[in-house]
Every structure is written in C-alpha cells, then in structure tokens.
C-alpha cells in the first residue's frame, strides 16, 4: 500500500493540502467471520487531501484493488430496492434517449450482480458487464448477464474494440471514485466508446459530502471525491467532453455525468461550474472547516448514544454498510453501545463489522429483540428502511440518523430533518 500524498491522482500536481485524518481503520467492506475474528485485523491510515491544482479531493492511501474488491467482496447491489428502482429508471431513459436496440452494445463497468444490465437484457439489447468481484459476477452470469470477472483498463478496452465490441453506451456507476489508475480508466472509456456514443457515469458529489458532513462515505474503496471542476479537468485531459449533468439524491447526493467524444455542453454544466466558483469548491478554503465539523458530529453522536445507555436503553444498528464501518470505527461505537447490526444482504449476515466486530443478523432480529433505539448506518436509505421496519416503530422502537446531525426520529422521515 502506498500512503504518500506526494502527487494528485488526477493531474499529478503536488500542491496537496490535508483536509481530514480518520486515523488507522480496518477496511470498510472486510467483514469478519467466526474464524477470521481471531486473526490479526489489518488497519490502514485514512487521510484526505485537496489538490489545489485541479480541485480533486482524494485520499492518500492506495490499498491494492485485489485486496478491496476480489474474493469475498460482500457488496451486492440487488439488496437495495431503492437502488434497483433508480437503476431501472436510468436504463429505461437510456434505451429511449439513445435509441438502443438489438444492434447496440451497452457495457457496464463495475456491473456487480447484473442489477442494472438486466434491464437492457430484458429489452433484447446486447450487454457486457465488467467487474472484478467473483461473487457478484457469478450471480450476474447466472441471471443471463454476460460479465467478465476482471478489472477494466485501457488495454482491455482496446482488446474489446479490436474484437468489434465498441459501445454505444458505457455505464460506470460508483466506480470512477474507486480506481487507482484514474487516467487509464478514463482513457479506456474513450477507447471503448463509439464516436457518437455516450458514457453515463454516477459519482457521489463532493459538495453534498462536505455540506452534509457525510464523512462516513470516506473509506479506502473511495479514492476520489469529485467536484464538477475536477471532473471537467479529468475528462478534458483525455479529449472527452462533460456534456451534461443530473444531480441525484442517491447515496447521499450524486452526479450523473453524460460524457462523449463530441462536444455538446449543456448550460447545466456551465451553471454548476459557476456555482462551484462562487462557493469556492475549487479552492482549499471550502474544505478547511470540514475536519472540525466532523469532530463535532463524533462528539455529539457519542454523547447521544452514551446518554441513552446511561438511561438503561438498548441500541442496535441497521445496515452493515461500508459507510457504517467508517462511522463506528472513527466515532468509537463498539459493543458497549451497540448490541448488534442487521442487514438484508444474506452474504453479510452471520459475519462481524470490521474493527468493532459487531455481529450482523437478518433484519427480523430488530422486532424479535426490540432494542429501544436503532442507529441507521445506511442513512442514505433511511426512509426506505423505516418504511420496511414499520412494525419495529409501531412497537415503540425509535430510529437515530447520524448525519448531517445525530438525531432521534420521531415519526418523521429522515429527509425531513
Ligand atoms: O461505492 C459504494 C457504494 C455505492 O455502495 C461501494 N463502494 C460500497 C457500497 O457502500 P455502502 O456499503 O455504504 O452502500 P449502501 O448501499 O449504502 O449499503 C447499504 C447496506 O444496507 C447494504 O449492506 C444493504 C443494506 N440494506 C438493508 O439491509 N436493507 C439496504 C436497504 C435499502 C435495506 O432495505
């Protein structure tokens, strides 16, 4: 693992300023089993920097991708109904706007378990998934989604192109932030995409992360945290044009980018760039107070949970999410505060959270055990989770959300807060 913050991951600039240090933490998606509980658990420093040359927020440490994403990677997209609906809408819109049909090709990078490509397969549109995680890839293939179990690279793009598999649409959702070879990855998208093709790329938006203090979305899988300013510089470097942007609420606030070889820049892009200049998102000053605000959330969440424990209350948590691992390990939320975690993902049940080793069960345990409170670690799906757990609420259970401010929800939706 390299932990130098010597140069920027995008522009190779050397003017990197420290934004936040989260200490040494376990890998957020490395859930433990009964047997690995007794083994030494590797921890890695996690430090966030801002590049003053191109405006990219990023972490210094690079954990080898084969350690992060290969065997036993526990994240399966299909366990989130809201994400499935979001993806279905995305696919239907692309089929319409790109006039996709049996002679088209849609390639998805980080296609996981086929949760998105299956929508194109149902319309008879040829697809190809590319994902290095063997578990989700196997599920995709079993569901009839052709998938290569490997990392996407520029070299692979040229090989596919050479086999006549140029893409009308390249989809890359929640992967651009994950790749150590950022420039190689973007060049690969350009190489794979037909001249009049469209790359549709979703990334968490750094403005939402900083404004809402979503510090728990910082972990070793997420190497970069993108602004429009930083994205423009990245794509322009490889003669690709960021032509349009849609702001989304998914994953705590994301951007859906429409990128192509042909220049056709929408006023939405221009106005977002202007907004970032006005709010100084392209300057270090905007990030300077983030660390202090994160410290305040840590203190107030610990006070809230410790106070409830002093009152004799029992507390559980919902969502064995990667962001949940960052939260419990950075804030210091262990078994002295939280009894157990629940999660719908069957591959996570029976395992333990990284670092604090909180046991993970199926969601039914929440009503079976009826803890007084439940901290929602997957707060980005809080409304859906609370609706699903209506019986827990009916029986008097109360939910807590940790960001943007730790608070107990009293019969209101999380987004109302
Ligand atoms: O970038 C990434 C994001 C997009 O997804 C990946 N690196 C890893 C992952 O991050 P995460 O684990 O923080 O993502 P989620 O999707 O916020 O995790 C939600 C967790 O909650 C999953 O384990 C599934 C679970 N869940 C559940 O148990 N019941 C989710 C919903 C909606 C539910 O109803």
GROMACS .gro file of C-alpha atoms and ligand atoms in nm:
model
  451
    1UNK     CA    1   0.000   0.000   0.000
    2UNK     CA    2   0.133   0.343  -0.083
    3UNK     CA    3   0.038   0.617   0.161
    4UNK     CA    4   0.223   0.908   0.013
    5UNK     CA    5   0.015   1.211  -0.069
    6UNK     CA    6   0.301   1.322  -0.291
    7UNK     CA    7   0.104   1.381  -0.612
    8UNK     CA    8  -0.258   1.419  -0.720
    9UNK     CA    9  -0.431   1.104  -0.854
   10UNK     CA   10  -0.575   1.301  -1.145
   11UNK     CA   11  -0.339   1.580  -1.253
   12UNK     CA   12  -0.014   1.467  -1.078
   13UNK     CA   13   0.004   1.810  -0.916
   14UNK     CA   14   0.199   1.838  -0.591
   15UNK     CA   15   0.004   2.111  -0.411
   16UNK     CA   16  -0.196   1.877  -0.184
   17UNK     CA   17  -0.346   2.018   0.139
   18UNK     CA   18  -0.463   1.800   0.431
   19UNK     CA   19  -0.843   1.810   0.479
   20UNK     CA   20  -0.911   1.533   0.733
   21UNK     CA   21  -0.740   1.240   0.902
   22UNK     CA   22  -0.958   0.947   1.011
   23UNK     CA   23  -0.673   0.762   1.180
   24UNK     CA   24  -0.588   0.396   1.116
   25UNK     CA   25  -0.901   0.196   1.037
   26UNK     CA   26  -0.993  -0.156   0.919
   27UNK     CA   27  -1.112  -0.198   0.558
   28UNK     CA   28  -1.479  -0.096   0.546
   29UNK     CA   29  -1.605  -0.392   0.344
   30UNK     CA   30  -1.383  -0.658   0.504
   31UNK     CA   31  -1.648  -0.825   0.717
   32UNK     CA   32  -1.512  -1.088   0.955
   33UNK     CA   33  -1.623  -1.448   1.009
   34UNK     CA   34  -1.606  -1.660   1.326
   35UNK     CA   35  -1.272  -1.794   1.209
   36UNK     CA   36  -1.115  -1.462   1.099
   37UNK     CA   37  -1.225  -1.292   1.424
   38UNK     CA   38  -0.927  -1.448   1.598
   39UNK     CA   39  -0.678  -1.341   1.328
   40UNK     CA   40  -0.491  -1.008   1.330
   41UNK     CA   41  -0.707  -0.746   1.151
   42UNK     CA   42  -0.509  -0.517   0.919
   43UNK     CA   43  -0.571  -0.143   0.962
   44UNK     CA   44  -0.463   0.135   0.726
   45UNK     CA   45  -0.432   0.508   0.775
   46UNK     CA   46  -0.707   0.711   0.606
   47UNK     CA   47  -0.616   1.071   0.522
   48UNK     CA   48  -0.798   1.311   0.291
   49UNK     CA   49  -0.625   1.578   0.082
   50UNK     CA   50  -0.733   1.852  -0.159
   51UNK     CA   51  -0.540   1.919  -0.479
   52UNK     CA   52  -0.514   2.294  -0.535
   53UNK     CA   53  -0.408   2.238  -0.896
   54UNK     CA   54  -0.718   2.054  -1.027
   55UNK     CA   55  -0.963   2.071  -0.734
   56UNK     CA   56  -0.984   1.698  -0.662
   57UNK     CA   57  -1.042   1.576  -0.304
   58UNK     CA   58  -0.880   1.237  -0.256
   59UNK     CA   59  -0.727   1.000  -0.003
   60UNK     CA   60  -0.352   0.944   0.019
   61UNK     CA   61  -0.360   0.571   0.076
   62UNK     CA   62  -0.398   0.316  -0.204
   63UNK     CA   63  -0.491  -0.030  -0.082
   64UNK     CA   64  -0.433  -0.286  -0.362
   65UNK     CA   65  -0.766  -0.324  -0.554
   66UNK     CA   66  -0.733  -0.702  -0.547
   67UNK     CA   67  -0.744  -0.676  -0.165
   68UNK     CA   68  -1.051  -0.448  -0.173
   69UNK     CA   69  -1.267  -0.596  -0.449
   70UNK     CA   70  -1.187  -0.955  -0.525
   71UNK     CA   71  -1.270  -1.269  -0.336
   72UNK     CA   72  -1.540  -1.240  -0.073
   73UNK     CA   73  -1.639  -0.879  -0.163
   74UNK     CA   74  -1.972  -0.858   0.025
   75UNK     CA   75  -2.148  -0.573  -0.159
   76UNK     CA   76  -2.437  -0.687  -0.381
   77UNK     CA   77  -2.638  -0.401  -0.534
   78UNK     CA   78  -2.959  -0.601  -0.556
   79UNK     CA   79  -3.022  -0.588  -0.181
   80UNK     CA   80  -3.131  -0.226  -0.205
   81UNK     CA   81  -3.481  -0.194  -0.362
   82UNK     CA   82  -3.441   0.185  -0.398
   83UNK     CA   83  -3.118   0.133  -0.592
   84UNK     CA   84  -3.290  -0.125  -0.815
   85UNK     CA   85  -3.570   0.123  -0.896
   86UNK     CA   86  -3.318   0.403  -0.953
   87UNK     CA   87  -3.128   0.177  -1.194
   88UNK     CA   88  -3.443   0.065  -1.376
   89UNK     CA   89  -3.539   0.428  -1.442
   90UNK     CA   90  -3.185   0.502  -1.561
   91UNK     CA   91  -3.191   0.209  -1.806
   92UNK     CA   92  -3.537   0.289  -1.944
   93UNK     CA   93  -3.433   0.651  -2.005
   94UNK     CA   94  -3.112   0.546  -2.185
   95UNK     CA   95  -3.298   0.298  -2.407
   96UNK     CA   96  -3.528   0.585  -2.513
   97UNK     CA   97  -3.279   0.869  -2.546
   98UNK     CA   98  -3.002   0.663  -2.712
   99UNK     CA   99  -3.246   0.466  -2.934
  100UNK     CA  100  -3.089   0.138  -2.821
  101UNK     CA  101  -3.186  -0.187  -2.991
  102UNK     CA  102  -3.061  -0.534  -3.095
  103UNK     CA  103  -2.766  -0.382  -3.289
  104UNK     CA  104  -2.648  -0.173  -2.992
  105UNK     CA  105  -2.400  -0.264  -2.719
  106UNK     CA  106  -2.420  -0.143  -2.357
  107UNK     CA  107  -2.110  -0.203  -2.145
  108UNK     CA  108  -2.119  -0.150  -1.768
  109UNK     CA  109  -1.800  -0.106  -1.568
  110UNK     CA  110  -1.837  -0.240  -1.210
  111UNK     CA  111  -2.156  -0.419  -1.309
  112UNK     CA  112  -2.176  -0.605  -0.975
  113UNK     CA  113  -2.456  -0.867  -0.977
  114UNK     CA  114  -2.619  -0.751  -1.303
  115UNK     CA  115  -2.868  -0.532  -1.114
  116UNK     CA  116  -2.864  -0.267  -1.392
  117UNK     CA  117  -2.771  -0.454  -1.711
  118UNK     CA  118  -3.057  -0.698  -1.662
  119UNK     CA  119  -3.292  -0.414  -1.763
  120UNK     CA  120  -3.125  -0.395  -2.106
  121UNK     CA  121  -3.120  -0.775  -2.145
  122UNK     CA  122  -3.499  -0.774  -2.089
  123UNK     CA  123  -3.528  -0.539  -2.393
  124UNK     CA  124  -3.311  -0.767  -2.610
  125UNK     CA  125  -3.021  -0.521  -2.607
  126UNK     CA  126  -2.671  -0.679  -2.610
  127UNK     CA  127  -2.473  -0.606  -2.294
  128UNK     CA  128  -2.136  -0.677  -2.138
  129UNK     CA  129  -2.061  -0.644  -1.768
  130UNK     CA  130  -1.709  -0.598  -1.631
  131UNK     CA  131  -1.646  -0.647  -1.258
  132UNK     CA  132  -1.355  -0.793  -1.057
  133UNK     CA  133  -1.564  -0.930  -0.767
  134UNK     CA  134  -1.620  -1.302  -0.825
  135UNK     CA  135  -1.930  -1.335  -0.604
  136UNK     CA  136  -2.149  -1.068  -0.767
  137UNK     CA  137  -2.012  -1.161  -1.112
  138UNK     CA  138  -2.127  -1.520  -1.063
  139UNK     CA  139  -2.479  -1.403  -0.975
  140UNK     CA  140  -2.486  -1.182  -1.286
  141UNK     CA  141  -2.382  -1.468  -1.513
  142UNK     CA  142  -2.642  -1.698  -1.354
  143UNK     CA  143  -2.901  -1.428  -1.436
  144UNK     CA  144  -2.803  -1.418  -1.802
  145UNK     CA  145  -2.589  -1.105  -1.791
  146UNK     CA  146  -2.263  -1.169  -1.980
  147UNK     CA  147  -1.990  -1.050  -1.745
  148UNK     CA  148  -1.608  -1.052  -1.749
  149UNK     CA  149  -1.465  -1.102  -1.399
  150UNK     CA  150  -1.175  -0.861  -1.423
  151UNK     CA  151  -1.070  -0.501  -1.374
  152UNK     CA  152  -1.147  -0.255  -1.655
  153UNK     CA  153  -0.835  -0.100  -1.809
  154UNK     CA  154  -0.742   0.090  -2.126
  155UNK     CA  155  -0.573  -0.227  -2.250
  156UNK     CA  156  -0.895  -0.428  -2.208
  157UNK     CA  157  -1.089  -0.152  -2.386
  158UNK     CA  158  -0.860  -0.173  -2.691
  159UNK     CA  159  -0.886  -0.554  -2.686
  160UNK     CA  160  -1.269  -0.538  -2.684
  161UNK     CA  161  -1.266  -0.273  -2.957
  162UNK     CA  162  -1.039  -0.497  -3.161
  163UNK     CA  163  -1.299  -0.773  -3.126
  164UNK     CA  164  -1.558  -0.536  -3.272
  165UNK     CA  165  -1.725  -0.464  -2.934
  166UNK     CA  166  -1.738  -0.084  -2.943
  167UNK     CA  167  -2.002   0.053  -2.707
  168UNK     CA  168  -2.297   0.278  -2.786
  169UNK     CA  169  -2.332   0.334  -2.410
  170UNK     CA  170  -2.073   0.284  -2.137
  171UNK     CA  171  -2.218   0.292  -1.785
  172UNK     CA  172  -1.993   0.341  -1.483
  173UNK     CA  173  -2.184   0.396  -1.160
  174UNK     CA  174  -1.994   0.433  -0.832
  175UNK     CA  175  -1.667   0.309  -0.976
  176UNK     CA  176  -1.478   0.617  -1.101
  177UNK     CA  177  -1.401   0.707  -0.739
  178UNK     CA  178  -1.270   0.355  -0.678
  179UNK     CA  179  -0.998   0.320  -0.941
  180UNK     CA  180  -0.630   0.376  -0.863
  181UNK     CA  181  -0.549   0.411  -1.233
  182UNK     CA  182  -0.792   0.701  -1.283
  183UNK     CA  183  -0.643   0.834  -1.606
  184UNK     CA  184  -0.601   0.487  -1.756
  185UNK     CA  185  -0.968   0.412  -1.670
  186UNK     CA  186  -1.094   0.731  -1.840
  187UNK     CA  187  -0.876   0.667  -2.147
  188UNK     CA  188  -1.030   0.319  -2.155
  189UNK     CA  189  -1.381   0.465  -2.158
  190UNK     CA  190  -1.282   0.684  -2.453
  191UNK     CA  191  -1.131   0.387  -2.636
  192UNK     CA  192  -1.439   0.167  -2.586
  193UNK     CA  193  -1.699   0.433  -2.670
  194UNK     CA  194  -1.820   0.479  -3.028
  195UNK     CA  195  -1.763   0.826  -3.178
  196UNK     CA  196  -2.129   0.919  -3.123
  197UNK     CA  197  -2.161   0.710  -2.807
  198UNK     CA  198  -2.240   0.826  -2.453
  199UNK     CA  199  -2.071   0.737  -2.126
  200UNK     CA  200  -2.311   0.767  -1.831
  201UNK     CA  201  -2.119   0.790  -1.505
  202UNK     CA  202  -2.255   0.831  -1.150
  203UNK     CA  203  -2.029   0.958  -0.873
  204UNK     CA  204  -2.101   1.086  -0.520
  205UNK     CA  205  -2.085   1.467  -0.529
  206UNK     CA  206  -1.822   1.620  -0.301
  207UNK     CA  207  -2.047   1.924  -0.238
  208UNK     CA  208  -2.315   1.703  -0.078
  209UNK     CA  209  -2.047   1.517   0.119
  210UNK     CA  210  -1.895   1.836   0.263
  211UNK     CA  211  -2.219   2.036   0.305
  212UNK     CA  212  -2.396   1.744   0.483
  213UNK     CA  213  -2.081   1.626   0.660
  214UNK     CA  214  -2.111   1.276   0.512
  215UNK     CA  215  -1.764   1.187   0.638
  216UNK     CA  216  -1.859   0.819   0.678
  217UNK     CA  217  -1.865   0.783   0.297
  218UNK     CA  218  -1.487   0.822   0.316
  219UNK     CA  219  -1.317   0.481   0.315
  220UNK     CA  220  -1.034   0.307   0.128
  221UNK     CA  221  -1.256   0.196  -0.164
  222UNK     CA  222  -1.331   0.562  -0.237
  223UNK     CA  223  -1.002   0.709  -0.356
  224UNK     CA  224  -1.153   1.028  -0.505
  225UNK     CA  225  -1.436   1.269  -0.414
  226UNK     CA  226  -1.540   1.462  -0.722
  227UNK     CA  227  -1.644   1.819  -0.791
  228UNK     CA  228  -1.757   1.925  -1.139
  229UNK     CA  229  -1.441   2.136  -1.160
  230UNK     CA  230  -1.220   1.831  -1.101
  231UNK     CA  231  -1.427   1.616  -1.339
  232UNK     CA  232  -1.404   1.869  -1.622
  233UNK     CA  233  -1.023   1.870  -1.590
  234UNK     CA  234  -1.010   1.488  -1.582
  235UNK     CA  235  -1.221   1.432  -1.895
  236UNK     CA  236  -1.071   1.720  -2.093
  237UNK     CA  237  -0.725   1.570  -2.032
  238UNK     CA  238  -0.838   1.271  -2.243
  239UNK     CA  239  -1.030   1.467  -2.510
  240UNK     CA  240  -1.369   1.373  -2.367
  241UNK     CA  241  -1.642   1.629  -2.315
  242UNK     CA  242  -1.854   1.650  -1.997
  243UNK     CA  243  -2.173   1.742  -2.185
  244UNK     CA  244  -2.445   1.714  -1.924
  245UNK     CA  245  -2.503   1.653  -1.553
  246UNK     CA  246  -2.802   1.543  -1.346
  247UNK     CA  247  -2.797   1.594  -0.968
  248UNK     CA  248  -2.933   1.289  -0.781
  249UNK     CA  249  -3.022   1.214  -0.417
  250UNK     CA  250  -2.891   0.854  -0.427
  251UNK     CA  251  -2.603   0.763  -0.194
  252UNK     CA  252  -2.628   1.092  -0.003
  253UNK     CA  253  -2.609   1.308  -0.316
  254UNK     CA  254  -2.456   1.210  -0.651
  255UNK     CA  255  -2.393   1.343  -1.000
  256UNK     CA  256  -2.493   1.156  -1.314
  257UNK     CA  257  -2.248   1.262  -1.586
  258UNK     CA  258  -2.305   1.236  -1.961
  259UNK     CA  259  -1.970   1.224  -2.139
  260UNK     CA  260  -1.880   1.185  -2.508
  261UNK     CA  261  -1.623   1.237  -2.781
  262UNK     CA  262  -1.841   1.506  -2.938
  263UNK     CA  263  -1.861   1.847  -2.764
  264UNK     CA  264  -2.220   1.946  -2.679
  265UNK     CA  265  -2.202   2.109  -2.336
  266UNK     CA  266  -2.536   2.179  -2.166
  267UNK     CA  267  -2.600   2.503  -1.971
  268UNK     CA  268  -2.646   2.277  -1.664
  269UNK     CA  269  -2.273   2.204  -1.669
  270UNK     CA  270  -2.180   2.568  -1.706
  271UNK     CA  271  -2.406   2.677  -1.421
  272UNK     CA  272  -2.270   2.407  -1.187
  273UNK     CA  273  -1.915   2.521  -1.263
  274UNK     CA  274  -2.016   2.882  -1.191
  275UNK     CA  275  -2.182   2.772  -0.864
  276UNK     CA  276  -1.864   2.591  -0.759
  277UNK     CA  277  -1.656   2.901  -0.829
  278UNK     CA  278  -1.900   3.115  -0.627
  279UNK     CA  279  -1.892   2.869  -0.334
  280UNK     CA  280  -1.514   2.828  -0.369
  281UNK     CA  281  -1.544   2.448  -0.408
  282UNK     CA  282  -1.245   2.478  -0.640
  283UNK     CA  283  -1.038   2.619  -0.350
  284UNK     CA  284  -0.896   2.472  -0.028
  285UNK     CA  285  -1.082   2.730   0.185
  286UNK     CA  286  -1.412   2.545   0.125
  287UNK     CA  287  -1.273   2.227   0.287
  288UNK     CA  288  -1.089   2.388   0.578
  289UNK     CA  289  -1.359   2.361   0.843
  290UNK     CA  290  -1.470   2.009   0.745
  291UNK     CA  291  -1.247   1.835   0.998
  292UNK     CA  292  -1.381   2.049   1.285
  293UNK     CA  293  -1.741   1.978   1.185
  294UNK     CA  294  -1.668   1.603   1.170
  295UNK     CA  295  -1.521   1.616   1.521
  296UNK     CA  296  -1.840   1.785   1.646
  297UNK     CA  297  -2.057   1.507   1.494
  298UNK     CA  298  -1.838   1.243   1.658
  299UNK     CA  299  -1.876   1.411   1.999
  300UNK     CA  300  -2.250   1.468   1.966
  301UNK     CA  301  -2.322   1.112   1.843
  302UNK     CA  302  -2.116   0.962   2.125
  303UNK     CA  303  -2.297   1.187   2.378
  304UNK     CA  304  -2.637   1.082   2.239
  305UNK     CA  305  -2.563   0.708   2.244
  306UNK     CA  306  -2.381   0.713   2.582
  307UNK     CA  307  -2.667   0.910   2.736
  308UNK     CA  308  -2.921   0.653   2.615
  309UNK     CA  309  -2.706   0.372   2.757
  310UNK     CA  310  -2.685   0.553   3.094
  311UNK     CA  311  -3.067   0.556   3.091
  312UNK     CA  312  -3.055   0.178   3.054
  313UNK     CA  313  -3.166   0.179   2.690
  314UNK     CA  314  -3.067  -0.091   2.441
  315UNK     CA  315  -2.940   0.015   2.098
  316UNK     CA  316  -2.893  -0.176   1.771
  317UNK     CA  317  -2.789  -0.059   1.422
  318UNK     CA  318  -2.928  -0.108   1.071
  319UNK     CA  319  -2.712  -0.153   0.760
  320UNK     CA  320  -2.373  -0.332   0.759
  321UNK     CA  321  -2.269  -0.068   0.505
  322UNK     CA  322  -1.912   0.032   0.426
  323UNK     CA  323  -2.004   0.383   0.547
  324UNK     CA  324  -2.124   0.220   0.868
  325UNK     CA  325  -1.779   0.074   0.926
  326UNK     CA  326  -1.616   0.417   0.890
  327UNK     CA  327  -1.872   0.567   1.129
  328UNK     CA  328  -1.842   0.311   1.410
  329UNK     CA  329  -1.463   0.289   1.388
  330UNK     CA  330  -1.392   0.663   1.364
  331UNK     CA  331  -1.653   0.762   1.627
  332UNK     CA  332  -1.566   0.464   1.851
  333UNK     CA  333  -1.902   0.286   1.868
  334UNK     CA  334  -1.845  -0.067   1.999
  335UNK     CA  335  -2.034  -0.339   2.184
  336UNK     CA  336  -2.052  -0.117   2.489
  337UNK     CA  337  -2.306   0.091   2.294
  338UNK     CA  338  -2.447  -0.124   2.011
  339UNK     CA  339  -2.571  -0.481   2.069
  340UNK     CA  340  -2.590  -0.593   1.703
  341UNK     CA  341  -2.631  -0.481   1.342
  342UNK     CA  342  -2.897  -0.603   1.097
  343UNK     CA  343  -2.874  -0.617   0.716
  344UNK     CA  344  -3.082  -0.767   0.433
  345UNK     CA  345  -2.776  -0.884   0.244
  346UNK     CA  346  -2.755  -1.257   0.317
  347UNK     CA  347  -2.380  -1.251   0.239
  348UNK     CA  348  -2.329  -1.015   0.536
  349UNK     CA  349  -2.547  -1.198   0.788
  350UNK     CA  350  -2.355  -1.415   1.034
  351UNK     CA  351  -2.046  -1.201   0.993
  352UNK     CA  352  -1.899  -0.917   1.200
  353UNK     CA  353  -1.840  -0.547   1.129
  354UNK     CA  354  -1.477  -0.452   1.061
  355UNK     CA  355  -1.288  -0.304   1.355
  356UNK     CA  356  -1.555  -0.315   1.627
  357UNK     CA  357  -1.667  -0.673   1.540
  358UNK     CA  358  -2.038  -0.602   1.596
  359UNK     CA  359  -2.236  -0.914   1.496
  360UNK     CA  360  -2.459  -0.889   1.186
  361UNK     CA  361  -2.803  -1.055   1.168
  362UNK     CA  362  -3.109  -1.054   0.941
  363UNK     CA  363  -3.346  -0.756   0.987
  364UNK     CA  364  -3.608  -0.977   1.159
  365UNK     CA  365  -3.393  -0.964   1.475
  366UNK     CA  366  -3.493  -0.599   1.521
  367UNK     CA  367  -3.857  -0.690   1.602
  368UNK     CA  368  -3.757  -1.013   1.778
  369UNK     CA  369  -3.524  -0.829   2.019
  370UNK     CA  370  -3.697  -0.485   2.018
  371UNK     CA  371  -3.399  -0.268   2.119
  372UNK     CA  372  -3.522   0.077   2.227
  373UNK     CA  373  -3.323   0.253   1.954
  374UNK     CA  374  -3.173   0.166   1.616
  375UNK     CA  375  -2.889   0.369   1.463
  376UNK     CA  376  -2.929   0.373   1.085
  377UNK     CA  377  -2.579   0.323   0.941
  378UNK     CA  378  -2.720   0.308   0.585
  379UNK     CA  379  -2.880   0.653   0.633
  380UNK     CA  380  -2.886   0.707   0.255
  381UNK     CA  381  -3.174   0.455   0.252
  382UNK     CA  382  -3.329   0.567   0.582
  383UNK     CA  383  -3.680   0.640   0.451
  384UNK     CA  384  -3.699   0.303   0.276
  385UNK     CA  385  -3.561   0.121   0.582
  386UNK     CA  386  -3.804   0.290   0.825
  387UNK     CA  387  -4.097   0.210   0.598
  388UNK     CA  388  -3.982  -0.151   0.580
  389UNK     CA  389  -3.941  -0.161   0.961
  390UNK     CA  390  -4.285  -0.008   1.035
  391UNK     CA  391  -4.359  -0.289   1.285
  392UNK     CA  392  -4.049  -0.200   1.489
  393UNK     CA  393  -4.171   0.162   1.502
  394UNK     CA  394  -4.529   0.056   1.581
  395UNK     CA  395  -4.397  -0.137   1.881
  396UNK     CA  396  -4.220   0.176   2.007
  397UNK     CA  397  -3.877   0.140   1.850
  398UNK     CA  398  -3.705   0.466   1.755
  399UNK     CA  399  -3.452   0.531   1.479
  400UNK     CA  400  -3.143   0.750   1.501
  401UNK     CA  401  -2.967   0.901   1.199
  402UNK     CA  402  -2.603   1.012   1.236
  403UNK     CA  403  -2.563   1.281   0.965
  404UNK     CA  404  -2.586   1.572   0.894
  405UNK     CA  405  -2.662   1.597   1.267
  406UNK     CA  406  -2.713   1.296   1.502
  407UNK     CA  407  -3.083   1.294   1.592
  408UNK     CA  408  -3.363   1.065   1.706
  409UNK     CA  409  -3.650   1.049   1.452
  410UNK     CA  410  -3.997   1.082   1.600
  411UNK     CA  411  -4.241   0.954   1.336
  412UNK     CA  412  -4.093   1.177   1.067
  413UNK     CA  413  -3.894   1.084   0.756
  414UNK     CA  414  -3.518   1.113   0.775
  415UNK     CA  415  -3.507   1.352   0.481
  416UNK     CA  416  -3.741   1.593   0.666
  417UNK     CA  417  -3.468   1.662   0.921
  418LIG     O1  418  -1.948   0.297  -0.353
  418LIG     C1  419  -2.010   0.208  -0.295
  418LIG     C2  420  -2.150   0.228  -0.254
  418LIG     C3  421  -2.229   0.279  -0.372
  418LIG     O2  422  -2.206   0.108  -0.209
  418LIG     C4  423  -1.945   0.080  -0.269
  418LIG     N1  424  -1.803   0.108  -0.250
  418LIG     C5  425  -1.994   0.004  -0.149
  418LIG     C6  426  -2.130   0.043  -0.109
  418LIG     O3  427  -2.118   0.131   0.001
  418LIG     P1  428  -2.215   0.104   0.125
  418LIG     O4  429  -2.196  -0.038   0.171
  418LIG     O5  430  -2.201   0.215   0.222
  418LIG     O6  431  -2.352   0.114   0.044
  418LIG     P2  432  -2.500   0.107   0.079
  418LIG     O7  433  -2.566   0.063  -0.048
  418LIG     O8  434  -2.541   0.236   0.137
  418LIG     O9  435  -2.519  -0.008   0.190
  418LIG     C7  436  -2.649  -0.031   0.227
  418LIG     C8  437  -2.646  -0.154   0.317
  418LIG    O10  438  -2.775  -0.163   0.376
  418LIG     C9  439  -2.625  -0.279   0.233
  418LIG    O11  440  -2.549  -0.372   0.306
  418LIG    C10  441  -2.766  -0.330   0.212
  418LIG    C11  442  -2.836  -0.286   0.338
  418LIG     N2  443  -2.979  -0.260   0.322
  418LIG    C12  444  -3.065  -0.332   0.401
  418LIG    O12  445  -3.021  -0.415   0.481
  418LIG     N3  446  -3.200  -0.309   0.389
  418LIG    C13  447  -3.022  -0.166   0.233
  418LIG    C14  448  -3.158  -0.143   0.223
  418LIG    C15  449  -3.211  -0.039   0.125
  418LIG    C16  450  -3.250  -0.218   0.303
  418LIG    O13  451  -3.373  -0.202   0.295
   0.00000   0.00000   0.00000
